[in-house]
Coordinates of C-alpha atoms and ligand atoms in Angstrom, one line a residue:
M1110 CA 4.3 -14.4 18.5
K1111 CA 5.1 -16.3 15.5
T1112 CA 4.1 -13.8 12.7
L1113 CA 4.2 -14.3 8.9
I1114 CA 4.5 -11.7 6.5
V1115 CA 3.6 -12.9 2.6
G1116 CA 5.1 -10.4 0.5
G1117 CA 6.9 -9.2 3.2
G1118 CA 9.9 -7.8 0.9
G1119 CA 8.0 -5.1 -0.4
F1120 CA 7.1 -1.7 0.6
I1121 CA 4.8 -2.2 3.7
G1122 CA 6.7 -5.6 4.5
A1123 CA 10.1 -3.9 4.6
H1124 CA 9.1 -1.1 6.9
L1125 CA 6.5 -3.5 9.0
L1126 CA 9.8 -5.9 9.7
E1127 CA 11.9 -2.9 10.7
E1128 CA 9.6 -1.9 13.4
I1129 CA 9.2 -5.3 14.6
L1130 CA 12.8 -5.9 14.8
R1131 CA 13.2 -2.7 16.5
N1132 CA 10.5 -2.7 19.0
H1133 CA 9.1 -6.2 19.2
R1134 CA 12.0 -8.3 20.0
N1135 CA 9.9 -11.4 21.3
W1136 CA 8.2 -11.8 18.2
Q1137 CA 9.5 -15.0 15.6
V1138 CA 8.8 -13.5 11.7
T1139 CA 8.8 -15.6 8.8
V1140 CA 8.8 -13.7 5.3
I1141 CA 7.9 -15.0 2.1
D1142 CA 8.6 -13.0 -1.0
I1143 CA 10.2 -13.6 -4.3
N1144 CA 12.3 -10.6 -4.0
S1145 CA 14.5 -9.6 -0.8
E1146 CA 16.3 -6.4 -2.1
K1147 CA 14.5 -3.9 0.5
I1148 CA 15.2 -6.1 3.3
S1149 CA 18.5 -7.6 2.9
H1150 CA 19.8 -5.7 5.9
L1151 CA 17.6 -7.2 8.1
L1152 CA 17.8 -11.1 7.4
L1153 CA 20.9 -11.9 9.4
D1154 CA 18.4 -11.1 12.5
K1155 CA 17.9 -13.9 14.4
N1156 CA 14.2 -13.6 14.9
V1157 CA 13.6 -13.4 11.1
K1158 CA 13.6 -16.3 8.6
F1159 CA 13.2 -15.6 4.8
F1160 CA 11.9 -18.1 2.2
E1161 CA 12.3 -17.2 -1.5
I1162 CA 8.9 -18.7 -2.3
D1163 CA 6.5 -17.6 -5.7
I1164 CA 2.8 -17.9 -4.2
V1165 CA 1.3 -18.1 -7.4
R1166 CA 3.0 -21.8 -8.1
N1167 CA 3.7 -23.2 -4.9
S1168 CA 2.0 -23.7 -1.3
I1169 CA 2.9 -22.0 1.7
E1170 CA 0.5 -24.4 3.5
D1171 CA 3.1 -25.3 6.2
H1172 CA 3.9 -22.0 7.0
V1173 CA 0.3 -20.8 7.3
S1174 CA -0.2 -23.6 9.5
D1175 CA 2.9 -22.9 12.0
C1176 CA 2.2 -19.1 12.6
D1177 CA -0.2 -17.0 15.1
V1178 CA -1.1 -14.2 12.9
M1179 CA -0.6 -13.7 9.4
L1180 CA -0.1 -10.6 6.8
P1181 CA -0.6 -11.8 3.1
L1182 CA 0.9 -8.7 1.5
A1183 CA 1.8 -10.2 -1.7
A1184 CA 0.0 -8.2 -4.3
I1185 CA 0.5 -6.4 -7.4
A1186 CA -0.7 -2.7 -6.5
S1187 CA 0.5 -0.7 -9.7
P1188 CA -2.3 0.9 -11.5
A1189 CA -0.5 0.7 -14.9
V1190 CA -0.5 -3.1 -15.1
Y1191 CA -4.1 -3.2 -13.8
V1192 CA -4.5 -2.3 -17.2
T1193 CA -1.9 -3.8 -19.3
D1194 CA -2.1 -7.1 -17.4
P1195 CA -5.4 -7.9 -15.7
L1196 CA -5.1 -11.4 -15.6
R1197 CA -1.5 -11.8 -13.6
V1198 CA -3.4 -9.1 -11.1
F1199 CA -6.2 -11.5 -10.5
E1200 CA -4.0 -14.4 -10.2
L1201 CA -2.1 -13.2 -7.7
D1202 CA -4.1 -10.4 -5.9
F1203 CA -7.2 -13.0 -5.9
E1204 CA -6.5 -16.6 -6.6
A1205 CA -3.3 -17.1 -4.7
N1206 CA -4.6 -14.9 -1.8
L1207 CA -7.7 -16.7 -1.7
K1208 CA -5.5 -20.1 -1.1
I1209 CA -3.8 -18.7 1.5
I1210 CA -7.3 -17.3 3.4
K1211 CA -8.6 -21.3 2.9
W1212 CA -5.2 -22.3 5.0
A1213 CA -6.0 -19.8 7.6
V1214 CA -9.5 -21.2 7.9
K1215 CA -8.3 -24.6 8.0
Y1216 CA -5.6 -23.5 10.8
Q1217 CA -7.9 -21.3 12.5
K1218 CA -5.3 -18.5 12.1
R1219 CA -5.6 -14.9 12.7
V1220 CA -5.6 -12.8 9.3
I1221 CA -4.6 -9.1 9.0
F1222 CA -5.5 -8.7 5.0
P1223 CA -4.5 -5.7 3.1
S1224 CA -7.9 -4.4 1.4
T1225 CA -7.4 -1.1 -0.2
S1226 CA -9.0 2.5 -0.5
E1227 CA -9.6 1.5 -4.2
V1228 CA -12.6 -1.0 -3.0
Y1229 CA -14.3 2.3 -2.4
G1230 CA -13.6 2.9 -6.3
M1231 CA -16.2 6.0 -7.5
C1232 CA -18.1 6.2 -4.5
A1233 CA -19.6 9.8 -4.1
D1234 CA -19.3 10.1 -0.4
E1235 CA -17.1 12.8 0.8
E1236 CA -15.4 10.6 3.5
F1237 CA -15.4 6.9 2.8
L1238 CA -16.9 4.9 5.8
E1239 CA -15.7 1.5 6.2
D1240 CA -19.5 -0.2 7.4
E1241 CA -21.4 2.1 5.3
S1242 CA -19.7 3.5 1.9
N1243 CA -20.9 1.6 -1.2
C1244 CA -18.1 0.1 -3.5
V1245 CA -18.6 1.7 -7.3
T1246 CA -16.6 0.4 -10.0
G1247 CA -16.7 0.9 -13.6
P1248 CA -17.8 -1.2 -16.9
V1249 CA -15.6 -4.1 -17.3
S1250 CA -13.8 -2.8 -20.5
K1251 CA -12.1 -0.7 -17.8
Q1252 CA -9.5 -3.4 -16.7
R1253 CA -8.3 -1.0 -14.2
W1254 CA -11.6 -2.1 -11.8
I1255 CA -9.8 -5.7 -11.5
Y1256 CA -7.6 -4.7 -8.6
S1257 CA -10.5 -3.6 -6.8
C1258 CA -12.7 -6.2 -7.6
S1259 CA -10.3 -8.8 -6.5
K1260 CA -9.6 -7.1 -3.3
Q1261 CA -13.3 -6.3 -2.6
M1262 CA -14.0 -10.2 -3.3
L1263 CA -11.4 -11.5 -0.8
D1264 CA -12.8 -8.8 1.8
R1265 CA -16.1 -10.4 1.3
V1266 CA -14.8 -13.9 1.3
I1267 CA -13.2 -13.0 4.6
Y1268 CA -16.1 -11.7 6.1
A1269 CA -18.1 -14.4 5.4
H1270 CA -15.4 -16.7 6.9
G1271 CA -15.7 -14.6 9.9
L1272 CA -19.5 -15.1 10.3
K1273 CA -19.6 -18.8 9.3
N1274 CA -16.2 -20.4 10.7
N1275 CA -15.5 -17.7 13.4
L1276 CA -12.3 -16.8 11.4
D1277 CA -10.3 -14.0 13.3
Y1278 CA -9.5 -11.4 11.0
T1279 CA -8.9 -7.6 10.4
L1280 CA -9.1 -6.0 7.0
F1281 CA -7.2 -2.6 6.8
R1282 CA -7.5 -0.4 3.9
P1283 CA -4.5 1.7 3.1
F1284 CA -4.9 5.2 1.7
N1285 CA -1.9 6.1 -0.7
W1286 CA 0.8 5.0 2.2
I1287 CA 4.0 6.9 0.8
G1288 CA 7.7 6.6 2.2
P1289 CA 11.3 5.5 1.4
K1290 CA 11.5 2.3 -0.7
L1291 CA 7.8 2.8 -2.2
D1292 CA 8.9 1.6 -5.6
D1293 CA 12.0 1.8 -8.1
I1294 CA 13.1 5.1 -8.2
S1295 CA 15.8 4.2 -11.0
N1296 CA 12.7 3.5 -13.6
P1297 CA 11.3 6.6 -15.2
E1298 CA 9.0 4.9 -17.6
S1299 CA 5.6 6.3 -17.3
G1300 CA 3.2 4.0 -14.8
S1301 CA 6.3 2.2 -13.6
S1302 CA 5.5 3.1 -9.9
R1303 CA 2.8 5.0 -7.9
V1304 CA 2.6 8.7 -8.2
V1305 CA 5.1 10.3 -5.4
T1306 CA 8.0 7.6 -6.9
Q1307 CA 6.8 8.2 -10.5
F1308 CA 7.3 12.1 -10.5
L1309 CA 10.3 12.0 -8.2
S1310 CA 11.9 9.5 -10.9
N1311 CA 10.7 12.0 -13.6
I1312 CA 12.7 14.8 -12.0
I1313 CA 15.7 12.6 -11.4
H1314 CA 15.9 11.6 -15.0
G1315 CA 15.1 14.8 -16.4
K1316 CA 11.9 13.8 -17.9
D1317 CA 8.3 15.8 -17.9
I1318 CA 6.0 15.2 -15.1
K1319 CA 2.4 14.0 -16.6
L1320 CA -0.6 15.3 -15.2
V1321 CA -3.1 12.3 -16.0
D1322 CA -6.5 14.2 -16.9
G1323 CA -5.2 17.7 -15.7
G1324 CA -3.9 16.5 -12.0
N1325 CA -7.3 17.4 -10.4
Q1326 CA -8.0 14.0 -8.7
I1327 CA -7.7 14.0 -4.9
R1328 CA -5.5 11.2 -2.7
S1329 CA -5.1 11.5 1.0
F1330 CA -1.3 10.5 1.4
T1331 CA -0.7 8.5 4.6
D1332 CA 3.2 8.6 5.8
I1333 CA 4.5 5.0 6.4
A1334 CA 5.4 5.5 9.9
D1335 CA 1.9 6.6 11.0
A1336 CA 0.8 3.7 8.9
I1337 CA 2.8 1.0 10.5
A1338 CA 2.0 2.3 13.9
A1339 CA -1.9 1.5 12.8
L1340 CA -0.7 -1.9 11.6
I1341 CA 1.3 -2.7 15.0
K1342 CA -2.1 -1.9 16.8
I1343 CA -4.1 -4.2 14.6
I1344 CA -1.5 -7.1 15.2
L1345 CA -1.4 -6.5 19.0
N1346 CA -5.3 -6.5 18.9
E1347 CA -5.8 -5.6 22.5
N1348 CA -8.6 -6.8 24.0
N1349 CA -9.5 -8.0 20.6
C1350 CA -10.6 -4.9 19.4
A1351 CA -9.5 -5.2 15.8
T1352 CA -11.2 -8.6 15.7
R1353 CA -13.6 -8.9 12.5
Q1354 CA -13.5 -5.3 11.9
I1355 CA -12.3 -3.1 9.0
F1356 CA -10.4 -0.1 9.1
N1357 CA -9.2 2.9 7.0
I1358 CA -5.7 3.7 7.4
G1359 CA -5.4 6.9 5.9
N1360 CA -4.7 10.8 6.5
P1361 CA -7.5 13.0 5.6
H1362 CA -5.5 16.1 6.4
N1363 CA -3.2 15.2 3.7
Q1364 CA -5.7 15.4 1.0
T1365 CA -4.3 17.1 -2.2
S1366 CA -4.9 17.2 -5.8
I1367 CA -2.1 15.1 -8.0
K1368 CA -1.1 18.7 -9.5
N1369 CA -0.8 20.3 -6.1
L1370 CA 1.2 17.2 -5.0
A1371 CA 3.7 17.6 -8.5
Q1372 CA 4.2 21.2 -7.3
E1373 CA 5.0 20.2 -4.0
I1374 CA 7.5 17.9 -5.1
V1375 CA 9.2 20.2 -7.6
E1376 CA 9.3 23.0 -5.2
L1377 CA 11.0 20.4 -2.4
A1378 CA 13.4 19.0 -4.9
K1379 CA 14.9 22.8 -5.7
K1380 CA 16.0 22.4 -2.2
Y1381 CA 17.9 19.6 -2.7
D1382 CA 21.6 20.3 -4.0
Q1383 CA 21.4 17.2 -6.2
L1384 CA 18.1 17.9 -7.8
K1385 CA 18.0 21.9 -7.7
S1386 CA 19.2 22.5 -11.6
L1387 CA 17.0 19.2 -12.4
A1388 CA 13.9 20.4 -10.5
E1389 CA 14.2 24.0 -12.0
K1390 CA 14.0 22.5 -15.3
T1391 CA 11.1 20.0 -14.9
K1392 CA 7.9 21.0 -16.8
I1393 CA 4.3 19.8 -15.6
I1394 CA 2.5 18.8 -18.5
E1395 CA -1.2 17.6 -18.9
I1396 CA -1.8 14.3 -20.2
D1397 CA -4.7 12.2 -21.7
P1398 CA -5.6 9.1 -19.6
N1399 CA -5.6 6.7 -22.2
E1400 CA -2.7 8.3 -23.7
Y1401 CA -0.8 7.3 -20.6
Y1402 CA -2.4 4.4 -19.2
G1403 CA -4.6 2.7 -22.2
K1404 CA -8.2 2.6 -22.8
G1405 CA -8.5 0.1 -20.0
Y1406 CA -8.1 3.0 -17.4
Q1407 CA -10.7 5.1 -15.3
D1408 CA -9.5 7.4 -12.6
V1409 CA -10.8 7.8 -9.2
S1410 CA -11.4 11.6 -8.8
C1411 CA -11.6 12.0 -4.9
R1412 CA -10.6 9.8 -2.3
I1413 CA -10.6 10.6 1.4
P1414 CA -11.0 8.2 4.4
S1415 CA -13.0 8.6 7.4
I1416 CA -10.7 7.6 10.2
K1417 CA -13.2 7.7 13.0
K1418 CA -13.3 4.2 13.5
A1419 CA -9.5 3.9 13.7
E1420 CA -9.1 6.7 15.9
T1421 CA -12.0 5.3 18.3
V1422 CA -11.2 1.7 18.3
L1423 CA -7.5 1.9 17.9
Q1424 CA -6.8 4.6 19.5
W1425 CA -4.9 5.9 16.3
T1426 CA -4.3 9.1 15.0
P1427 CA -1.7 10.0 11.7
T1428 CA 0.5 13.0 12.7
V1429 CA 2.9 13.2 9.9
S1430 CA 1.9 16.1 7.3
L1431 CA 2.4 15.5 3.4
R1432 CA 5.4 17.8 3.3
E1433 CA 7.1 16.1 6.2
S1434 CA 6.6 12.9 4.5
L1435 CA 8.4 14.0 1.1
R1436 CA 11.0 15.5 3.0
K1437 CA 11.6 12.0 4.6
I1438 CA 11.4 10.4 1.4
M1439 CA 13.8 12.9 -0.2
D1440 CA 16.2 12.9 2.5
D1441 CA 16.5 9.3 2.3
L1442 CA 17.0 9.1 -1.1
F1443 CA 20.0 11.8 -0.8
K1444 CA 21.2 11.0 2.5
K1445 CA 20.7 14.1 4.1
N1446 CA 23.4 16.5 1.6
A1447 CA 20.8 18.7 1.2
S1448 CA 21.1 22.7 1.7
S1449 CA 18.9 24.6 3.7
R1450 CA 15.1 23.4 3.2
Ligands
NAD973 P1 4.9 -4.3 -3.2 O1 4.6 -4.1 -4.4 O2 5.9 -3.0 -2.3 O3 5.0 -5.4 -2.4 C1 4.4 -6.7 -2.8 C2 5.2 -7.4 -2.4 O4 4.7 -8.6 -2.9 C3 6.7 -7.3 -3.2 O5 8.0 -7.7 -2.1 C4 6.7 -8.6 -4.3 O6 7.9 -9.1 -4.5 C5 5.9 -9.8 -3.6 N1 5.4 -10.7 -4.8 C6 4.8 -10.5 -5.8 N2 4.4 -11.6 -6.4 C7 4.7 -12.4 -5.6 C8 4.7 -14.0 -5.6 N3 3.7 -14.7 -6.8 N4 5.0 -14.6 -4.5 C9 5.4 -14.4 -3.2 N5 5.5 -12.8 -3.0 C10 5.3 -12.1 -4.2 O7 3.1 -3.6 -2.4 P2 2.9 -2.9 -1.0 O8 2.9 -1.3 -1.2 O9 3.9 -3.2 -0.2 O10 1.5 -3.3 -0.6 C11 1.2 -4.5 0.1 C12 -0.2 -4.8 0.1 O11 -1.0 -3.6 0.6 C13 -0.8 -5.2 -1.3 O12 -1.8 -6.3 -1.0 C14 -1.3 -4.1 -1.5 O13 -2.3 -4.4 -2.8 C15 -2.0 -3.6 -0.2 N6 -2.2 -1.7 -0.5 C16 -0.9 -1.0 -0.6 C17 -1.0 0.5 -0.7 C18 -0.3 1.3 -0.4 O14 -0.4 2.3 -0.3 N7 1.0 0.7 -0.3 C19 -2.6 0.7 -0.8 C20 -3.6 0.0 -0.7 C21 -3.7 -1.5 -0.6
UGA974 C1 -3.3 3.3 -5.7 C2 -3.0 2.0 -6.0 O1 -4.1 1.3 -7.1 C3 -2.7 1.0 -4.9 O2 -1.3 1.3 -4.7 C4 -3.4 1.1 -3.9 O3 -4.5 0.0 -3.7 C5 -4.4 2.6 -3.6 O4 -4.2 3.4 -4.8 C6 -3.8 3.3 -2.5 O5 -2.4 3.5 -2.5 O6 -4.6 3.7 -1.6 P1 -3.8 5.4 -7.4 O7 -4.1 6.4 -6.1 O8 -4.8 5.8 -8.1 O9 -4.0 4.0 -7.0 O10 -2.6 5.5 -8.1 P2 -1.1 6.3 -8.1 O11 -0.3 5.6 -9.1 O12 -0.5 6.2 -6.9 O13 -2.0 7.4 -8.8 C7 -2.5 8.6 -8.4 C8 -3.1 9.8 -9.2 O14 -1.9 10.2 -9.8 C9 -4.0 9.1 -10.3 O15 -4.9 9.9 -10.4 C10 -3.0 8.9 -11.3 O16 -3.6 9.1 -12.6 C11 -2.1 10.3 -11.2 N1 -1.0 10.1 -12.1 C12 -0.1 9.1 -11.8 C13 -0.5 11.2 -12.8 O17 -1.2 12.2 -13.0 N2 0.7 11.1 -13.1 C14 1.4 10.1 -13.3 O18 2.7 10.1 -13.6 C15 1.2 9.1 -12.2

């Protein structure tokens, strides 16, 4: 199978590529990205071709026409940027990806598109359901929603091409996937990365952990190994089970408040020789969302997926607990030099 991964140098792409090269040796993979740091160790493999291409400025039509299945993963996925640079988010997450979807329609290629848990926005359902829950966003002056709206619009465009043009697609909705290589741990600046990396980076750099709005928000964290297992099932698409379907890929058992997450990370960090004294000194403080992200921010107070559909249709169930997942991230960072944990 010829697989095209656009944005394949990122967090999800790097883990997916590793898994494909480990267990799917008959797949040929083309990766497009502007950055290959996270996957540089994989690029000598004969099954991989890497192209450094900026998809905002350049066409990748030839690559789309040449593949069997495509995963367009390139996007800006950091909430701070939705607020500070909403047009850049729209340009990449919506406009550049729309062009790719149109080529997929033109050449009748299968598309596996990363929607997001963020499309449900401030939906009040206890658990979000792919085909029933409402997508609820805030006012235009809250730029945070430009990411959610860009993704939702693409979901709707892809869905419509499925109906009108027989496009073979699957939309998957990641719920806070976490793991090694998530974001840049070396940058402790507030808002520079997603929350797990941010908190770890704060500890490593001797900075306070800041709880936006008290940290009562709930997220459901999903280990990247579980997530990649689901993605592989979607790519394999046995009996076309995933064709023209939407799947939440999340772990409802790992739901926790951000405050609890901060405490867990600090406690776990104390068990690592390199972090012990820093973690003991780390303060967890509260911060006003406007001060942290700027006025265009609005938070999602509770986000829990229903994964019944993925469990039934894909025969997939996540198994990695939040604690185990955090431990894997820290073991990767500190190469298992830890004392007893
Ligand atoms: P990531 O930021 O780690 O990876 C994105 C990749 O896109 C990066 O390697 C980046 O260099 C590349 N890229 C950026 N601009 C580009 C351009 N102009 N041309 C080519 N490549 C470019 O993100 P991720 O966590 O791997 O997420 C992948 C996809 O999944 C995104 O669409 C994201 O919105 C979606 N998603 C992720 C999560 C999650 O939990 N990680 C949750 C919901 C949705
Ligand atoms: C994320 C991002 O939008 C995307 O990566 C993705 O599409 C989606 O959700 C997902 O992963 O499912 P969010 O969970 O709000 O959105 O982003 P994080 O940066 O991971 O923050 C999680 C929560 O922690 C937010 O409530 C945020 O306000 C809070 N936070 C973050 C803090 O309290 N302190 C910090 O220093 C950073």
